[in-house]
């Protein structure tokens, strides 16, 4: 990685070396560069016209990088070329942008399965899917790669505001982040929230691992919500209406019972209440099940180790059978309680009632282990 100008500029320049200078004069077909201790340089003739578009943006006093094509001509100037050196200039400019944390605009030129492709100051750039802003992240329930690719293709031709996440000039790598742009604002807004707070939010996306929820609810989202806008007030709410905070409700936090498909619990666009269970930097984690009565409290009252209960088999998998002990409470009869998976499937049928012995009740982990009574 080019960490400073000394890695770009040659200490003992020769033909082909890159030097840094200051524009001191400009004529119709020549650009004069002060090279400091290395003398004076000139860009003219073919080199001038090949770099005409780049030269248009230069003014007296601007710093430039150029390559030496002739150590000294008849007029005593070092002849220079911006060709090739312009790439060095671009990397230096991009490095400055990264160090300052500036936000830049890029147009998406293409996609692949990993993210979006773009060009920034003549350098090819990549924006990984993981670095997209929450509102642009492709929410594909079954994580199908082709579906994700189709979602990403919708961004081709669009302009995004990004920050430079990383760059490695010698490998020609430039990594961008759209998410980083919003993180600072999100962190500031999150100062208004703490663990345990209950928020009203709208489901914005569903994935295999959980659901995304944006909050707080504003008048634009729900004019009829009598409790709208109670999460924030004043200036904080005004800022939040622009940015919005998007948090994640993990699949394990959707309900007290086992959830296999988040789409069976909530729908995109649905407005719900959820509790904040964690805030890490600009990430917010919430729980929907904490808003519901904990059915495991009934387990402690009704059952203890060694009890026998009659319950229905809900599902049989390779590692055991899930049994409905109480509404929304499932126990597991592990496959190890049988000689083999085949034997288990011979003895248990989905939908049928059987007697089971309680082997273990773990209220903290919400687990209940069972054994078939023979």
Short mmCIF file of C-alpha atoms in Angstrom, two decimals, residues 84-334:
data_model
loop_
_atom_site.label_atom_id
_atom_site.label_comp_id
_atom_site.label_asym_id
_atom_site.label_seq_id
_atom_site.Cartn_x
_atom_site.Cartn_y
_atom_site.Cartn_z
CA UNK A 84 1.22 6.25 -15.97
CA UNK A 85 1.96 8.80 -13.28
CA UNK A 86 -1.71 9.76 -13.37
CA UNK A 87 -2.47 6.38 -11.81
CA UNK A 88 -0.02 7.15 -9.01
CA UNK A 89 -1.79 10.47 -8.58
CA UNK A 90 -5.14 8.70 -8.38
CA UNK A 91 -3.94 6.33 -5.67
CA UNK A 92 -2.52 9.26 -3.70
CA UNK A 93 -5.79 11.14 -4.05
CA UNK A 94 -7.77 8.09 -2.93
CA UNK A 95 -5.46 7.64 0.03
CA UNK A 96 -6.08 11.22 1.09
CA UNK A 97 -9.83 10.66 0.79
CA UNK A 98 -9.60 7.56 2.97
CA UNK A 99 -7.47 9.25 5.63
CA UNK A 100 -9.90 12.17 5.84
CA UNK A 101 -12.90 9.83 5.98
CA UNK A 102 -14.55 11.69 3.12
CA UNK A 103 -17.75 10.52 1.45
CA UNK A 104 -17.60 10.16 -2.34
CA UNK A 105 -20.13 9.28 -5.02
CA UNK A 106 -19.65 6.34 -7.37
CA UNK A 107 -21.75 4.93 -10.18
CA UNK A 108 -22.27 1.17 -10.17
CA UNK A 109 -20.92 -0.27 -13.42
CA UNK A 110 -21.42 -3.98 -12.83
CA UNK A 111 -22.01 -6.76 -10.30
CA UNK A 112 -20.82 -10.20 -9.33
CA UNK A 113 -22.06 -12.65 -6.69
CA UNK A 114 -19.92 -10.94 -4.07
CA UNK A 115 -21.01 -7.34 -4.57
CA UNK A 116 -20.99 -4.26 -6.80
CA UNK A 117 -18.34 -2.99 -9.22
CA UNK A 118 -17.50 0.68 -9.79
CA UNK A 119 -14.72 3.02 -10.91
CA UNK A 120 -13.37 5.79 -8.68
CA UNK A 121 -10.93 8.32 -10.13
CA UNK A 122 -9.98 5.87 -12.86
CA UNK A 123 -9.36 2.98 -10.43
CA UNK A 124 -11.55 -0.13 -10.45
CA UNK A 125 -13.36 -0.52 -7.13
CA UNK A 126 -15.38 -3.20 -5.37
CA UNK A 127 -18.24 -2.80 -2.89
CA UNK A 128 -18.90 -6.12 -1.07
CA UNK A 129 -22.49 -7.13 -0.30
CA UNK A 130 -21.62 -7.01 3.41
CA UNK A 131 -20.73 -3.31 3.04
CA UNK A 132 -24.04 -2.22 1.50
CA UNK A 133 -26.27 0.09 3.54
CA UNK A 134 -28.98 -1.83 5.44
CA UNK A 135 -31.71 -0.55 3.12
CA UNK A 136 -29.81 -1.88 0.09
CA UNK A 137 -28.85 -5.28 1.51
CA UNK A 138 -30.44 -8.06 -0.61
CA UNK A 139 -32.97 -9.82 1.64
CA UNK A 140 -33.33 -13.25 0.10
CA UNK A 141 -35.04 -15.74 2.41
CA UNK A 142 -33.45 -18.89 1.02
CA UNK A 143 -30.02 -17.25 0.42
CA UNK A 144 -30.20 -18.32 -3.23
CA UNK A 145 -27.10 -16.91 -4.97
CA UNK A 146 -28.88 -16.32 -8.26
CA UNK A 147 -31.65 -14.39 -6.52
CA UNK A 148 -29.05 -12.30 -4.69
CA UNK A 149 -27.33 -11.59 -8.02
CA UNK A 150 -30.62 -10.43 -9.56
CA UNK A 151 -31.17 -8.08 -6.63
CA UNK A 152 -27.67 -6.64 -7.04
CA UNK A 153 -28.17 -6.09 -10.78
CA UNK A 154 -30.85 -3.53 -9.94
CA UNK A 155 -28.06 -1.18 -8.78
CA UNK A 156 -26.28 -1.00 -12.16
CA UNK A 157 -26.26 2.62 -13.31
CA UNK A 158 -27.20 3.97 -9.89
CA UNK A 159 -25.02 6.37 -7.90
CA UNK A 160 -24.15 5.50 -4.30
CA UNK A 161 -22.43 7.50 -1.57
CA UNK A 162 -19.53 5.55 -0.10
CA UNK A 163 -16.38 5.69 1.97
CA UNK A 164 -13.09 4.02 1.10
CA UNK A 165 -12.75 1.01 3.38
CA UNK A 166 -9.35 -0.22 2.20
CA UNK A 167 -6.89 0.15 -0.66
CA UNK A 168 -3.83 -1.75 -1.79
CA UNK A 169 -2.17 -0.05 -4.74
CA UNK A 170 0.36 -2.76 -5.55
CA UNK A 171 -2.48 -5.27 -5.93
CA UNK A 172 -4.77 -2.74 -7.59
CA UNK A 173 -7.41 -3.28 -4.90
CA UNK A 174 -9.88 -0.61 -3.85
CA UNK A 175 -12.64 -1.63 -1.42
CA UNK A 176 -15.62 0.64 -0.78
CA UNK A 177 -18.26 0.72 1.93
CA UNK A 178 -21.72 2.23 1.74
CA UNK A 179 -22.53 1.00 5.23
CA UNK A 180 -19.65 2.97 6.79
CA UNK A 181 -21.24 6.23 5.62
CA UNK A 182 -24.30 5.70 7.80
CA UNK A 183 -22.54 4.15 10.79
CA UNK A 184 -21.39 7.44 12.33
CA UNK A 185 -24.90 8.90 12.17
CA UNK A 186 -26.36 5.66 13.50
CA UNK A 187 -23.94 5.56 16.45
CA UNK A 188 -24.88 9.13 17.32
CA UNK A 189 -28.60 8.37 17.16
CA UNK A 190 -28.17 5.19 19.20
CA UNK A 191 -27.03 7.31 22.14
CA UNK A 192 -30.76 7.91 22.65
CA UNK A 193 -31.35 4.19 23.22
CA UNK A 194 -30.20 1.58 25.72
CA UNK A 195 -30.54 -2.13 26.32
CA UNK A 196 -34.05 -2.95 27.55
CA UNK A 197 -35.80 -0.16 25.64
CA UNK A 198 -38.98 -1.12 23.80
CA UNK A 199 -39.38 0.35 20.32
CA UNK A 200 -42.02 0.38 17.59
CA UNK A 201 -40.64 -0.55 14.20
CA UNK A 202 -41.49 -1.77 10.73
CA UNK A 203 -40.27 -5.06 9.27
CA UNK A 204 -38.14 -4.16 6.24
CA UNK A 205 -36.68 -7.51 5.28
CA UNK A 206 -36.69 -11.23 6.01
CA UNK A 207 -33.73 -13.61 5.74
CA UNK A 208 -33.00 -17.19 6.78
CA UNK A 209 -31.28 -16.02 9.96
CA UNK A 210 -33.87 -13.48 11.11
CA UNK A 211 -35.69 -10.28 10.23
CA UNK A 212 -34.71 -6.63 9.83
CA UNK A 213 -36.69 -3.94 11.61
CA UNK A 214 -36.44 -0.18 11.07
CA UNK A 215 -37.34 2.22 13.84
CA UNK A 216 -38.69 4.49 15.21
CA UNK A 217 -42.12 4.63 13.61
CA UNK A 218 -42.70 8.08 12.13
CA UNK A 219 -45.83 9.85 10.95
CA UNK A 220 -44.87 9.00 7.38
CA UNK A 221 -44.82 5.29 8.23
CA UNK A 222 -47.94 5.10 10.36
CA UNK A 223 -50.22 8.10 10.73
CA UNK A 224 -52.68 6.12 12.83
CA UNK A 225 -50.23 4.81 15.42
CA UNK A 226 -51.19 6.58 18.63
CA UNK A 227 -47.80 5.83 20.16
CA UNK A 228 -45.76 6.89 17.14
CA UNK A 229 -42.65 9.01 17.59
CA UNK A 230 -42.43 8.25 21.32
CA UNK A 231 -39.00 6.64 21.01
CA UNK A 232 -37.26 9.93 20.25
CA UNK A 233 -38.17 13.58 20.34
CA UNK A 234 -37.13 16.92 18.91
CA UNK A 235 -33.89 17.18 16.98
CA UNK A 236 -32.97 13.51 17.51
CA UNK A 237 -36.21 12.39 15.84
CA UNK A 238 -35.74 14.80 12.94
CA UNK A 239 -32.32 13.30 12.25
CA UNK A 240 -33.63 9.77 12.66
CA UNK A 241 -36.44 10.28 10.16
CA UNK A 242 -33.76 10.92 7.55
CA UNK A 243 -31.43 8.05 8.41
CA UNK A 244 -33.50 5.50 10.30
CA UNK A 245 -32.02 2.75 12.43
CA UNK A 246 -32.27 -0.79 11.17
CA UNK A 247 -31.79 -3.58 13.67
CA UNK A 248 -31.84 -7.36 13.53
CA UNK A 249 -34.17 -9.77 15.28
CA UNK A 250 -32.36 -13.10 15.12
CA UNK A 251 -34.49 -16.14 14.33
CA UNK A 252 -33.93 -17.41 17.88
CA UNK A 253 -35.47 -14.18 19.25
CA UNK A 254 -38.68 -14.31 17.20
CA UNK A 255 -40.61 -16.70 19.44
CA UNK A 256 -40.21 -18.98 22.43
CA UNK A 257 -40.91 -21.98 20.24
CA UNK A 258 -38.57 -23.19 17.50
CA UNK A 259 -38.94 -21.07 14.35
CA UNK A 260 -37.90 -22.64 11.07
CA UNK A 261 -39.14 -19.91 8.72
CA UNK A 262 -39.13 -16.26 9.94
CA UNK A 263 -41.74 -15.41 7.28
CA UNK A 264 -44.25 -17.49 9.24
CA UNK A 265 -43.91 -15.14 12.22
CA UNK A 266 -43.81 -11.66 10.63
CA UNK A 267 -44.38 -10.08 7.22
CA UNK A 268 -42.49 -7.31 5.42
CA UNK A 269 -44.22 -4.00 6.12
CA UNK A 270 -45.72 -5.19 9.41
CA UNK A 271 -45.37 -2.83 12.37
CA UNK A 272 -44.41 -4.50 15.65
CA UNK A 273 -42.97 -3.73 19.06
CA UNK A 274 -39.62 -5.24 20.02
CA UNK A 275 -37.11 -4.93 22.84
CA UNK A 276 -33.48 -3.90 22.41
CA UNK A 277 -31.29 -6.68 23.82
CA UNK A 278 -27.92 -5.44 22.60
CA UNK A 279 -26.12 -2.48 20.99
CA UNK A 280 -22.65 -3.01 19.51
CA UNK A 281 -21.16 0.05 17.80
CA UNK A 282 -23.72 0.77 15.07
CA UNK A 283 -25.46 -2.61 15.27
CA UNK A 284 -28.72 -3.12 17.14
CA UNK A 285 -30.09 -6.49 18.21
CA UNK A 286 -33.71 -6.88 19.25
CA UNK A 287 -36.11 -9.49 20.56
CA UNK A 288 -39.74 -10.11 19.71
CA UNK A 289 -40.16 -13.09 22.02
CA UNK A 290 -39.28 -10.96 25.06
CA UNK A 291 -42.53 -9.08 24.38
CA UNK A 292 -44.46 -12.33 24.83
CA UNK A 293 -45.22 -14.30 27.97
CA UNK A 294 -42.48 -16.81 28.68
CA UNK A 295 -44.13 -20.25 28.45
CA UNK A 296 -41.12 -21.87 30.14
CA UNK A 297 -42.31 -20.43 33.43
CA UNK A 298 -45.21 -22.93 33.24
CA UNK A 299 -42.80 -25.81 32.65
CA UNK A 300 -41.17 -25.23 36.03
CA UNK A 301 -44.58 -25.35 37.71
CA UNK A 302 -45.88 -28.46 35.95
CA UNK A 303 -42.90 -30.76 35.42
CA UNK A 304 -39.79 -32.05 37.14
CA UNK A 305 -37.11 -34.60 36.31
CA UNK A 306 -38.50 -38.15 36.32
CA UNK A 307 -42.09 -37.16 35.50
CA UNK A 308 -43.98 -38.98 32.76
CA UNK A 309 -46.02 -36.99 30.27
CA UNK A 310 -48.17 -37.80 27.26
CA UNK A 311 -47.27 -35.62 24.27
CA UNK A 312 -47.49 -35.40 20.48
CA UNK A 313 -44.52 -35.82 18.13
CA UNK A 314 -44.25 -32.72 15.92
CA UNK A 315 -41.17 -33.52 13.85
CA UNK A 316 -38.59 -36.27 13.43
CA UNK A 317 -35.10 -35.31 12.27
CA UNK A 318 -31.73 -37.05 11.99
CA UNK A 319 -30.79 -36.06 15.55
CA UNK A 320 -34.08 -36.70 17.33
CA UNK A 321 -37.81 -36.12 17.67
CA UNK A 322 -39.40 -32.80 18.67
CA UNK A 323 -42.30 -33.26 21.05
CA UNK A 324 -44.99 -30.72 21.99
CA UNK A 325 -44.93 -30.66 25.78
CA UNK A 326 -47.09 -27.52 26.13
CA UNK A 327 -48.27 -24.93 23.60
CA UNK A 328 -45.04 -23.31 22.27
CA UNK A 329 -42.87 -25.65 24.37
CA UNK A 330 -40.97 -28.40 22.63
CA UNK A 331 -38.90 -31.12 24.18
CA UNK A 332 -36.33 -33.26 22.38
CA UNK A 333 -36.15 -37.03 22.43
CA UNK A 334 -32.59 -37.51 21.16
#
